[in-house]
GROMACS .gro file of C-alpha atoms in nm:
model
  396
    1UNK     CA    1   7.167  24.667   7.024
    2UNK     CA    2   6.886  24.537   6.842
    3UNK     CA    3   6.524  24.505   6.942
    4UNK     CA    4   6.174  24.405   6.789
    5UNK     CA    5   5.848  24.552   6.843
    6UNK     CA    6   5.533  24.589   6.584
    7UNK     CA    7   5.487  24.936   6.578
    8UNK     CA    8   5.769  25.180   6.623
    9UNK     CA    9   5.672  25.552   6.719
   10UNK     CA   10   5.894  25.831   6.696
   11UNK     CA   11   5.804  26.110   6.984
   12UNK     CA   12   5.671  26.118   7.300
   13UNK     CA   13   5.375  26.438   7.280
   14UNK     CA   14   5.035  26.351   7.315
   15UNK     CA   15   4.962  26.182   7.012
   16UNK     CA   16   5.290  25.950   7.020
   17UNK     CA   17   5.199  25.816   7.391
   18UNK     CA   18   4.821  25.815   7.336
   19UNK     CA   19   4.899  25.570   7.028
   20UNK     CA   20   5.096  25.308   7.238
   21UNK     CA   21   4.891  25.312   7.511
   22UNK     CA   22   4.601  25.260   7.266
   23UNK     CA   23   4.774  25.002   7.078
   24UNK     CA   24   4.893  24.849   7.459
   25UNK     CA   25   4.537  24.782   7.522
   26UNK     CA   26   4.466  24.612   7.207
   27UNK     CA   27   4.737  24.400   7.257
   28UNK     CA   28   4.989  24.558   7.028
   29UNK     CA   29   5.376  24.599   7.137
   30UNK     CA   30   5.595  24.948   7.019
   31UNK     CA   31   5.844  25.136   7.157
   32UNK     CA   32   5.819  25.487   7.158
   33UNK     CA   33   6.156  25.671   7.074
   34UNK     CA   34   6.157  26.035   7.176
   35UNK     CA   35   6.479  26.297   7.164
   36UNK     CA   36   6.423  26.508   7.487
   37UNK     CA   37   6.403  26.396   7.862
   38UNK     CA   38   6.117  26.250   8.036
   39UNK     CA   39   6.155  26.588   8.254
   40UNK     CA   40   6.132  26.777   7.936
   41UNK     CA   41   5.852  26.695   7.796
   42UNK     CA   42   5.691  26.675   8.095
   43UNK     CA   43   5.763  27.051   8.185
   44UNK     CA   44   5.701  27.214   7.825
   45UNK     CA   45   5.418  27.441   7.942
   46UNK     CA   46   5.151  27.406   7.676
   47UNK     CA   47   4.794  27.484   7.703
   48UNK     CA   48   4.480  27.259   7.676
   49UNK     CA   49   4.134  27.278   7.576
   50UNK     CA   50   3.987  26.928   7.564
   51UNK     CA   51   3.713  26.880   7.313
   52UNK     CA   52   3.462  26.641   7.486
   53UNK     CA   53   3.514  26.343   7.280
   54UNK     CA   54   3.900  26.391   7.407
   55UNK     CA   55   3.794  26.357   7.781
   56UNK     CA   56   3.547  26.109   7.684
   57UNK     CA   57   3.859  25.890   7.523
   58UNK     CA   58   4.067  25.948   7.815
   59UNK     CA   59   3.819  25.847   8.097
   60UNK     CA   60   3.725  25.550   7.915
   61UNK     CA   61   4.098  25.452   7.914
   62UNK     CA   62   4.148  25.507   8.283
   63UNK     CA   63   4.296  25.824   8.204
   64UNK     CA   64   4.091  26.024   8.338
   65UNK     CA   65   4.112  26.061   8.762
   66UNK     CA   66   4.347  26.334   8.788
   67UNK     CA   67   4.181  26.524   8.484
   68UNK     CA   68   3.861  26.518   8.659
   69UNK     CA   69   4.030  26.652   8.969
   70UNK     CA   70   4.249  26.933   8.838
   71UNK     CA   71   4.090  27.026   8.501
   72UNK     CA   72   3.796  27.289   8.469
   73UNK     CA   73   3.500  27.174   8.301
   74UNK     CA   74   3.305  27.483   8.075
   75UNK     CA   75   3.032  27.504   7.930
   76UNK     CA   76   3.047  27.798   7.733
   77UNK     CA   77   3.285  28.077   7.588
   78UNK     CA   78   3.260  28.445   7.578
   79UNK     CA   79   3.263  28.662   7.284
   80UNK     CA   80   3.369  29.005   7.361
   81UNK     CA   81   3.358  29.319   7.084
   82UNK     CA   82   3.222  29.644   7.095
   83UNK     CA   83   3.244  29.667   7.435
   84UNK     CA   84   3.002  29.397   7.497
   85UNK     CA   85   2.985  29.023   7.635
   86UNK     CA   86   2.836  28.755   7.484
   87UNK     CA   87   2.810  28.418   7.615
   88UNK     CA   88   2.760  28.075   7.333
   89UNK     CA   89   2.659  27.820   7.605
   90UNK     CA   90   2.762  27.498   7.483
   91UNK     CA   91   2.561  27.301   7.714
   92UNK     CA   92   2.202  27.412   7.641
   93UNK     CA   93   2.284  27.400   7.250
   94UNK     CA   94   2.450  27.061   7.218
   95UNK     CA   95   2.454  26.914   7.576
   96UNK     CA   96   2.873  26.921   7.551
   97UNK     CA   97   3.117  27.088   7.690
   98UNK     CA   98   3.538  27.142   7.706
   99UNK     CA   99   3.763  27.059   7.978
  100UNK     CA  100   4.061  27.282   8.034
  101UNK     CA  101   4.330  27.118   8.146
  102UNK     CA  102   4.723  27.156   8.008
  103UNK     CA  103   4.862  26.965   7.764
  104UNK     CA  104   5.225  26.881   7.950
  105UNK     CA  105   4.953  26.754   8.202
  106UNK     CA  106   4.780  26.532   7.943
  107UNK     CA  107   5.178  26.382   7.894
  108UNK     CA  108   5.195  26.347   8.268
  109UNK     CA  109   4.931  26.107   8.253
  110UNK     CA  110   5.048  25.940   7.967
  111UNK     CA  111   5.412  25.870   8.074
  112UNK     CA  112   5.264  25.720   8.407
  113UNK     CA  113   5.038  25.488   8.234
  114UNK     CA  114   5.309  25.353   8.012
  115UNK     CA  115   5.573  25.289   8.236
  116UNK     CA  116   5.331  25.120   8.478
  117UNK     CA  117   5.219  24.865   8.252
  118UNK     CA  118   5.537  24.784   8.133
  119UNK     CA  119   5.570  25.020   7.821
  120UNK     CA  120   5.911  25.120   7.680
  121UNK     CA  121   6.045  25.482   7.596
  122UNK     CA  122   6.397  25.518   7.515
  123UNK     CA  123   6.434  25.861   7.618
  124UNK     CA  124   6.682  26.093   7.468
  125UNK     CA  125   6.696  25.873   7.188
  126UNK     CA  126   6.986  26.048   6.928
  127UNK     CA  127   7.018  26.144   6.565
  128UNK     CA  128   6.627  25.850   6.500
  129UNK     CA  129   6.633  25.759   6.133
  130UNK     CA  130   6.372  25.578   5.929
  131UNK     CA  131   6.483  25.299   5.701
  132UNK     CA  132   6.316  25.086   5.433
  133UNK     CA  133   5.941  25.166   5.462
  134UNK     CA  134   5.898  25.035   5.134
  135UNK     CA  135   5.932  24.727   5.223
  136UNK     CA  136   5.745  24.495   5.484
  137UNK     CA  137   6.045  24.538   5.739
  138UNK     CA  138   6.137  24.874   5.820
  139UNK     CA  139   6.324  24.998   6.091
  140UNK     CA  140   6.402  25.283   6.311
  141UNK     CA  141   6.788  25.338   6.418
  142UNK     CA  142   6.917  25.559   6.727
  143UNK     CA  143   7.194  25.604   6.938
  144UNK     CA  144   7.077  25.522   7.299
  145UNK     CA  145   7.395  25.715   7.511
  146UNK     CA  146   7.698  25.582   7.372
  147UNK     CA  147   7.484  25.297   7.197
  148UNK     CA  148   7.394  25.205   6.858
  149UNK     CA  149   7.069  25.061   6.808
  150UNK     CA  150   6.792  24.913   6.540
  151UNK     CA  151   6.467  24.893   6.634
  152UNK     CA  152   6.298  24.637   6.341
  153UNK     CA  153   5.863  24.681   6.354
  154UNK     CA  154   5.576  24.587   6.128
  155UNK     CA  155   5.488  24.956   6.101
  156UNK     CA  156   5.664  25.313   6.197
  157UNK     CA  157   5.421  25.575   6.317
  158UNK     CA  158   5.587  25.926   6.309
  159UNK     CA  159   5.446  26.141   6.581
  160UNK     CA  160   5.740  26.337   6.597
  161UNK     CA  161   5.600  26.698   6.492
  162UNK     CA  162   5.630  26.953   6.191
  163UNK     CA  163   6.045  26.942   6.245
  164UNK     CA  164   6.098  26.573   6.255
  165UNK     CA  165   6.243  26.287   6.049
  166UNK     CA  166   5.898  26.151   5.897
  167UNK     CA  167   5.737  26.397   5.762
  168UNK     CA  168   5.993  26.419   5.466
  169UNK     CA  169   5.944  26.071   5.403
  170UNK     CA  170   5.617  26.098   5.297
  171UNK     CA  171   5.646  26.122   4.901
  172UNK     CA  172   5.523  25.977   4.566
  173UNK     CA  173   5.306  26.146   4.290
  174UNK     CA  174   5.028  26.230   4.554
  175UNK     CA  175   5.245  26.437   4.800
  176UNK     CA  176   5.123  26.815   4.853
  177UNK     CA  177   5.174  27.041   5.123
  178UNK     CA  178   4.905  27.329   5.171
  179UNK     CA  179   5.029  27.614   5.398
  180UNK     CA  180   4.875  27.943   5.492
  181UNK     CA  181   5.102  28.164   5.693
  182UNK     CA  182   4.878  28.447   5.873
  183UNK     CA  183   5.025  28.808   5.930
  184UNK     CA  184   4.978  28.765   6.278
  185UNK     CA  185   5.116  28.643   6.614
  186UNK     CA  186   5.051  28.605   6.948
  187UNK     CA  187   5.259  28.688   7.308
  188UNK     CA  188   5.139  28.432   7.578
  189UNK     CA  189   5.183  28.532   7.941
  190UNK     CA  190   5.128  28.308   8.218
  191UNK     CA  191   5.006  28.542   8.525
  192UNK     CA  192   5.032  28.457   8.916
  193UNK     CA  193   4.684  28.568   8.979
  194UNK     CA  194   4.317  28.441   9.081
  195UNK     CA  195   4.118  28.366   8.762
  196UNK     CA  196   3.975  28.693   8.557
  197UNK     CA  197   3.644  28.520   8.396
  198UNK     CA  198   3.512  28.147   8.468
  199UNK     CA  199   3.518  28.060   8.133
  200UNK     CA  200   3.704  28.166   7.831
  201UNK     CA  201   3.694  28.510   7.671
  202UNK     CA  202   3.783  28.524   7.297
  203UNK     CA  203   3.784  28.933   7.232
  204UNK     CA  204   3.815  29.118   6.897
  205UNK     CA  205   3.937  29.480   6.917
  206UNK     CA  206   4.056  29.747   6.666
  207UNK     CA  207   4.417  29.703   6.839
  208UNK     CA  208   4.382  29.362   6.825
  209UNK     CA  209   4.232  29.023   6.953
  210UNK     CA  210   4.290  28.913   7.302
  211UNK     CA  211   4.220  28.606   7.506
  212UNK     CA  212   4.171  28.494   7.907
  213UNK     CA  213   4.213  28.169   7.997
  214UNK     CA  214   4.274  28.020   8.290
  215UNK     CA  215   4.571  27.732   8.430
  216UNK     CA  216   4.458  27.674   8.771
  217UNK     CA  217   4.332  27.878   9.089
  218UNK     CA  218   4.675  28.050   9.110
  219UNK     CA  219   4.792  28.064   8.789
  220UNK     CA  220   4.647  28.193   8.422
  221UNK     CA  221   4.700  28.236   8.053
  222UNK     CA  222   4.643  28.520   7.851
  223UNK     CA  223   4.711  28.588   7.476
  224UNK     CA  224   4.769  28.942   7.292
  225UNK     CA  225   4.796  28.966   6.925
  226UNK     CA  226   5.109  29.106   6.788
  227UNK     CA  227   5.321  29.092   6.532
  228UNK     CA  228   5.476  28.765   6.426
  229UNK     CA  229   5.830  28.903   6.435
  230UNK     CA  230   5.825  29.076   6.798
  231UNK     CA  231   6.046  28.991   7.072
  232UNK     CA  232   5.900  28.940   7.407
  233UNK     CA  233   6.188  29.194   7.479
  234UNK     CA  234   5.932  29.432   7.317
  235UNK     CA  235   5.698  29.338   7.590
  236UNK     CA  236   5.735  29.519   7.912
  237UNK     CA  237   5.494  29.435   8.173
  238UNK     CA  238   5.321  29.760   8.178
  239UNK     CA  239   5.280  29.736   7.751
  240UNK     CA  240   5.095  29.399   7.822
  241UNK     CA  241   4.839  29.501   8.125
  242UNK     CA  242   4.786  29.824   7.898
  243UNK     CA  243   4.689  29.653   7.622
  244UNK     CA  244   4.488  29.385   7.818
  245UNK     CA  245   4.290  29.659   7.977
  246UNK     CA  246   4.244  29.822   7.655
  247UNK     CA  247   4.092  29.525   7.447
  248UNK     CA  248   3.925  29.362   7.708
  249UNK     CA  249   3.708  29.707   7.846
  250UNK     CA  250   3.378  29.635   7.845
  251UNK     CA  251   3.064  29.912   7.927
  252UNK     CA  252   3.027  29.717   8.277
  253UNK     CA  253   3.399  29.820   8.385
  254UNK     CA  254   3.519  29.474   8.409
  255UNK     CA  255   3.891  29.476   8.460
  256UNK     CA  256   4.129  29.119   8.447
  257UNK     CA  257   4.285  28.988   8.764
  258UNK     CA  258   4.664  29.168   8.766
  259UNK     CA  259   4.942  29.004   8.863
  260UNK     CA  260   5.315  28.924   8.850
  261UNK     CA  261   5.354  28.729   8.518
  262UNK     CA  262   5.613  28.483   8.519
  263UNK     CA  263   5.628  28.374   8.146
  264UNK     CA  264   5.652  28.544   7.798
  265UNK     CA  265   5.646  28.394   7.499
  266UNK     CA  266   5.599  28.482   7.105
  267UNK     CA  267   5.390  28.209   6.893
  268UNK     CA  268   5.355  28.302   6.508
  269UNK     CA  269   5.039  28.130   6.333
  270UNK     CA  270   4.986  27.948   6.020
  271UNK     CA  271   4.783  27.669   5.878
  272UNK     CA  272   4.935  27.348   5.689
  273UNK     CA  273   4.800  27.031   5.648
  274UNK     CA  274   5.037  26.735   5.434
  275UNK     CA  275   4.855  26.481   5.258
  276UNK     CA  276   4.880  26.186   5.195
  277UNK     CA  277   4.956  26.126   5.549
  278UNK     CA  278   5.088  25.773   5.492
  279UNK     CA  279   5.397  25.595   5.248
  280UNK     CA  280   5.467  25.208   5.261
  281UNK     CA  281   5.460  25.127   5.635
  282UNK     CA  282   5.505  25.474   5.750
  283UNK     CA  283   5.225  25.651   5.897
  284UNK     CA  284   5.198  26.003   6.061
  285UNK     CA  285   5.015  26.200   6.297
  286UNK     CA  286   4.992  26.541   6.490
  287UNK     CA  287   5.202  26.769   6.427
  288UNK     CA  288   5.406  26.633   6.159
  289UNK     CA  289   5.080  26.585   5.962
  290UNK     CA  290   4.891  26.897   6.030
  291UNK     CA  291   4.921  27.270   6.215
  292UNK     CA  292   4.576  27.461   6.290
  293UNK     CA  293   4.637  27.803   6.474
  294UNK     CA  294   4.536  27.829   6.839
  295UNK     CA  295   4.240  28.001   6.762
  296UNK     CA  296   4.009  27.717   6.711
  297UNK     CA  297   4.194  27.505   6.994
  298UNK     CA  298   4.248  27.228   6.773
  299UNK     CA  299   4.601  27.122   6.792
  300UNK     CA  300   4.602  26.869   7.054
  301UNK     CA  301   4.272  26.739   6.999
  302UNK     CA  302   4.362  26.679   6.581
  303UNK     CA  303   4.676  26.477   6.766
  304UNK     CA  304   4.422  26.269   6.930
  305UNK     CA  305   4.176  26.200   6.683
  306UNK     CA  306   4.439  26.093   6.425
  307UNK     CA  307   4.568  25.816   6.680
  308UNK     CA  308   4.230  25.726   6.746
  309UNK     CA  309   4.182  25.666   6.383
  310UNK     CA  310   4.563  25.509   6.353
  311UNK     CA  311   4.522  25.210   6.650
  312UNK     CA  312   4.144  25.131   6.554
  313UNK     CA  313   4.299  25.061   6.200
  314UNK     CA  314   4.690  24.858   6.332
  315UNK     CA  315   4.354  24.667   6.565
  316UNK     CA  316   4.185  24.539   6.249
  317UNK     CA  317   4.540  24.475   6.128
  318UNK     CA  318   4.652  24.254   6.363
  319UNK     CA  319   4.298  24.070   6.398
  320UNK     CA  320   4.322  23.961   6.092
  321UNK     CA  321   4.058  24.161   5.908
  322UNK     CA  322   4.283  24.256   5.647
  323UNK     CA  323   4.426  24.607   5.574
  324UNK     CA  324   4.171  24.822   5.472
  325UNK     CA  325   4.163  25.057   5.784
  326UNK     CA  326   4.523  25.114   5.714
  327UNK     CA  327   4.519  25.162   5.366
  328UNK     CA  328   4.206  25.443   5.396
  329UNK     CA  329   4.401  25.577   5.725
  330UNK     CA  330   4.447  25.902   5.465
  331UNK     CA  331   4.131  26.021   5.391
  332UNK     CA  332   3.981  25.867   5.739
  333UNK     CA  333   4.170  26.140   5.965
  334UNK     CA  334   4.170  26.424   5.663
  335UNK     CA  335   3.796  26.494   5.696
  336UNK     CA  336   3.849  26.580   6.068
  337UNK     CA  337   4.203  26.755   6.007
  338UNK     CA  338   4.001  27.006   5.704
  339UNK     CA  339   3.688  27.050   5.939
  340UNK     CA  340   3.895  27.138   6.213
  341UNK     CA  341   4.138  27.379   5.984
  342UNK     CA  342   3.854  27.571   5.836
  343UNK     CA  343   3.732  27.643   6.157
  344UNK     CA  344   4.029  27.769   6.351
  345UNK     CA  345   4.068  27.970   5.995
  346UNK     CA  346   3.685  28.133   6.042
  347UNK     CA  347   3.756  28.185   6.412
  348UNK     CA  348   4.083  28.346   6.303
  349UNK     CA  349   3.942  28.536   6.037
  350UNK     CA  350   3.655  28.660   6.265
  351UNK     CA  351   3.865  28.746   6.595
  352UNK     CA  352   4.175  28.942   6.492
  353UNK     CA  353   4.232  29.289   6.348
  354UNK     CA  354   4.470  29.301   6.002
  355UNK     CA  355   4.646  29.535   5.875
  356UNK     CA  356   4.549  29.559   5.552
  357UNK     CA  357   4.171  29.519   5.606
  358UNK     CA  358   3.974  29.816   5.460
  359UNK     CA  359   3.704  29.973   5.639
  360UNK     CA  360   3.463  29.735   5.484
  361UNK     CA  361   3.621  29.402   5.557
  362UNK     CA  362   3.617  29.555   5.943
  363UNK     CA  363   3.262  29.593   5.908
  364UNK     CA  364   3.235  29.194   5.777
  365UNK     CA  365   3.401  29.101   6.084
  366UNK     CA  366   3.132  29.278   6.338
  367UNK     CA  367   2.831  29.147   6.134
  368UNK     CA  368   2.955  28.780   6.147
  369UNK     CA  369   2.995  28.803   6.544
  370UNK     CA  370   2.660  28.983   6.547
  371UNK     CA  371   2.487  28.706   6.367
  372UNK     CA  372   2.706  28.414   6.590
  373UNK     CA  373   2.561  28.592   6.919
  374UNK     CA  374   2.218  28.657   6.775
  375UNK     CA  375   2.113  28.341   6.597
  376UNK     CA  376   2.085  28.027   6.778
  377UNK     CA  377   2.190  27.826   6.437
  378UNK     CA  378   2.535  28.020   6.406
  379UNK     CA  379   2.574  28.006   6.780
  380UNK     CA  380   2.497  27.602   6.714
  381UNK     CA  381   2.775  27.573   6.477
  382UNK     CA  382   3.045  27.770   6.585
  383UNK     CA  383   2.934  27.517   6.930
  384UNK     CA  384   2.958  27.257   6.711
  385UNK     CA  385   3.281  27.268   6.626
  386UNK     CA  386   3.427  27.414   6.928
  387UNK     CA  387   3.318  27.132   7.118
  388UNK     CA  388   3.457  26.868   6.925
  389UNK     CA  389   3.250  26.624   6.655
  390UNK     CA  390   3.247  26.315   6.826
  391UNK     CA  391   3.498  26.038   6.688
  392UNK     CA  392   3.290  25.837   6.502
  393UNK     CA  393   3.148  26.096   6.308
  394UNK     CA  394   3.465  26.084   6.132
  395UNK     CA  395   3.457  25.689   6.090
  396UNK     CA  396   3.151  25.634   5.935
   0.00000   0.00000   0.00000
């Protein structure tokens, strides 16, 4: 089975479907090829924190209806140490805010829009290879069930994450791969219980960092740091609503919302960014370009920004304006993707306890949150950059 489209994309996360449907509105055919279910992807519980230029993308796409329903809108975070809250209001110091609303949601919305306007995704697509993206016909081959199959494009866009068949293929002289692996991990519980806070808390204790977040009016997400290497086997209930209680007291006696928690889960945490993030005809984005840790909540909205950056350029492509766009794609998305990894590395830096850290580095640590919750410039920045730059900051 052969087909033809002009941009082949391998994976169906967020930045995979946000690219075709980006592309579909332009006027630009692909096929998106992804290994897993539709029912899989769309049940991979992830969270979401929207930077504002993400909503703002995704309402101006008439993707927006159901986020505006379901997601929560805040306009600030809390900053919890030394027993004491701390609110950066977004709102009053850059008139933005953050929508939280889940990522496997985000792919809901995605999947809908596609199929309804006539977009193909060969689900549970088999053993996707890349072929000749030196040349100006590559192609992507699959097994579709019991069916071999060529896909032949213009262009391949790999949005198929840090484990998948493009990112390899990126090579040449200028290849480099920067990685920082951090000591540190973190169980995520999802809790059947009314929300604890109405906004984000982001808490640094001597035991280690902690974070509330919230799902829905029934449901919530909360973080502990641990070590990298535990088993959520290691995690009894009681451990985790010890150690919640422990690094989130405060001097007021507020206590989080208890409840049965119905998922456990171990995420270790590193930084790595791949550049160049382009070869011949094969372009990447995501995941398989770039990891921030959760921290900064970066991840989904570095997927975003990339494809925003990736169908603006295939647009001047195809209109004729030559190839510029593409050929710059590179250094276009990387000043967003090192912006955005410095900062989830500060926040990182600033929010969890290490092992190793002296008595002085410790001390480091309180001043900087001091001075972010003291002085309306740091408060600005770390806003800033929580928030989101807007998109075409990052074209100009």
């Amino acid at each position: 089975m052969v087909t033809r489209t002009q941009v082949g994309i391998i994976g169906a996360g967020p930045a995979g479907l946000l690219l075709s449907h980006l592309l579909h509105l332009a006027g630009i055919e692909s096929v998106v090829l992804e290994s897993r279910s539709r029912d899989d992807i769309e049940s991979t519980i992830r969270a979401g924190v929207l930077e504002h230029a993400t909503v703002e993308l995704l309402k101006a796409i008439g993707l927006g209806d159901r986020m505006q329903r379901e997601g929560a809108v805040h306009d600030g975070i809390y900053l919890r140490f030394n027993g004491g809250t701390h609110r950066i209001d977004f709102t009053e110091l850059i008139d933005r805010n953050i929508t939280v609303y889940a990522q496997h949601e985000v792919i809901k919305d995605l999947v809908a829009a596609r199929l309804a306007t006539g977009g193909q995704i060969v689900f549970e697509a088999d053993d996707v290879q890349v072929h000749d993206i030196d040349t100006e016909r590559p192609r992507l081959t699959y097994r579709d069930g019991e069916t071999e199959a060529a896909l032949h494009c213009d262009f391949i866009a790999g949005c198929d994450g840090f484990h998948g068949v493009s990112r390899p293929l990126i090579g040449g002289p200028q290849r480099q791969d920067f990685t920082r692996v951090y000591p540190l991990g973190w169980l995520g519980i999802l809790v059947e219980a009314p929300p604890s806070s109405d906004e984000l808390i982001y808490a640094h204790h001597e035991r280690g960092f902690s974070l509330v977040s919230t799902r829905s009016p029934e449901l919530q997400r909360m973080y502990l740091q641990c070590d990298p290497n535990d088993k959520v086997e290691q995690w009894s209930d009681d451990r985790i609503w010890s150690e919640l209680h422990t690094r989130l007291a405060t001097h007021d006696g507020w206590t989080p919302k208890v409840g049965r928690i119905v998922q456990k889960n171990v995420v270790a945490m590193r930084s790595f960014v791949a550049e160049p993030m382009q070869h011949g005809r094969l372009f990447i984005a995501g995941d398989a370009a770039h990891i921030v840790p959760p921290t900064g909540a970066k991840g989904l909205n570095l997927a975003v920004a990339d494809v925003q950056v990736l169908a603006r350029s295939f647009g001047e492509h195809y209109a004729g304006r030559g190839s510029q766009a593409l050929d710059t794609y590179t250094p276009t998305a990387l000043r967003r993707v090192w912006r955005a990894e410095h900062f989830s590395w500060w926040m990182t830096s600033m929010l969890h306890s290490f092992a190793d850290a002296d008595p002085f580095q410790q001390r480091l640590q309180l001043a900087q949150l001091e001075q972010v919750c003291s002085s309306r410039s740091a408060a600005r920045t770390l806003a800033e950059n929580y928030v989101g730059l807007p998109f075409n900051a990052q074209l100009n």
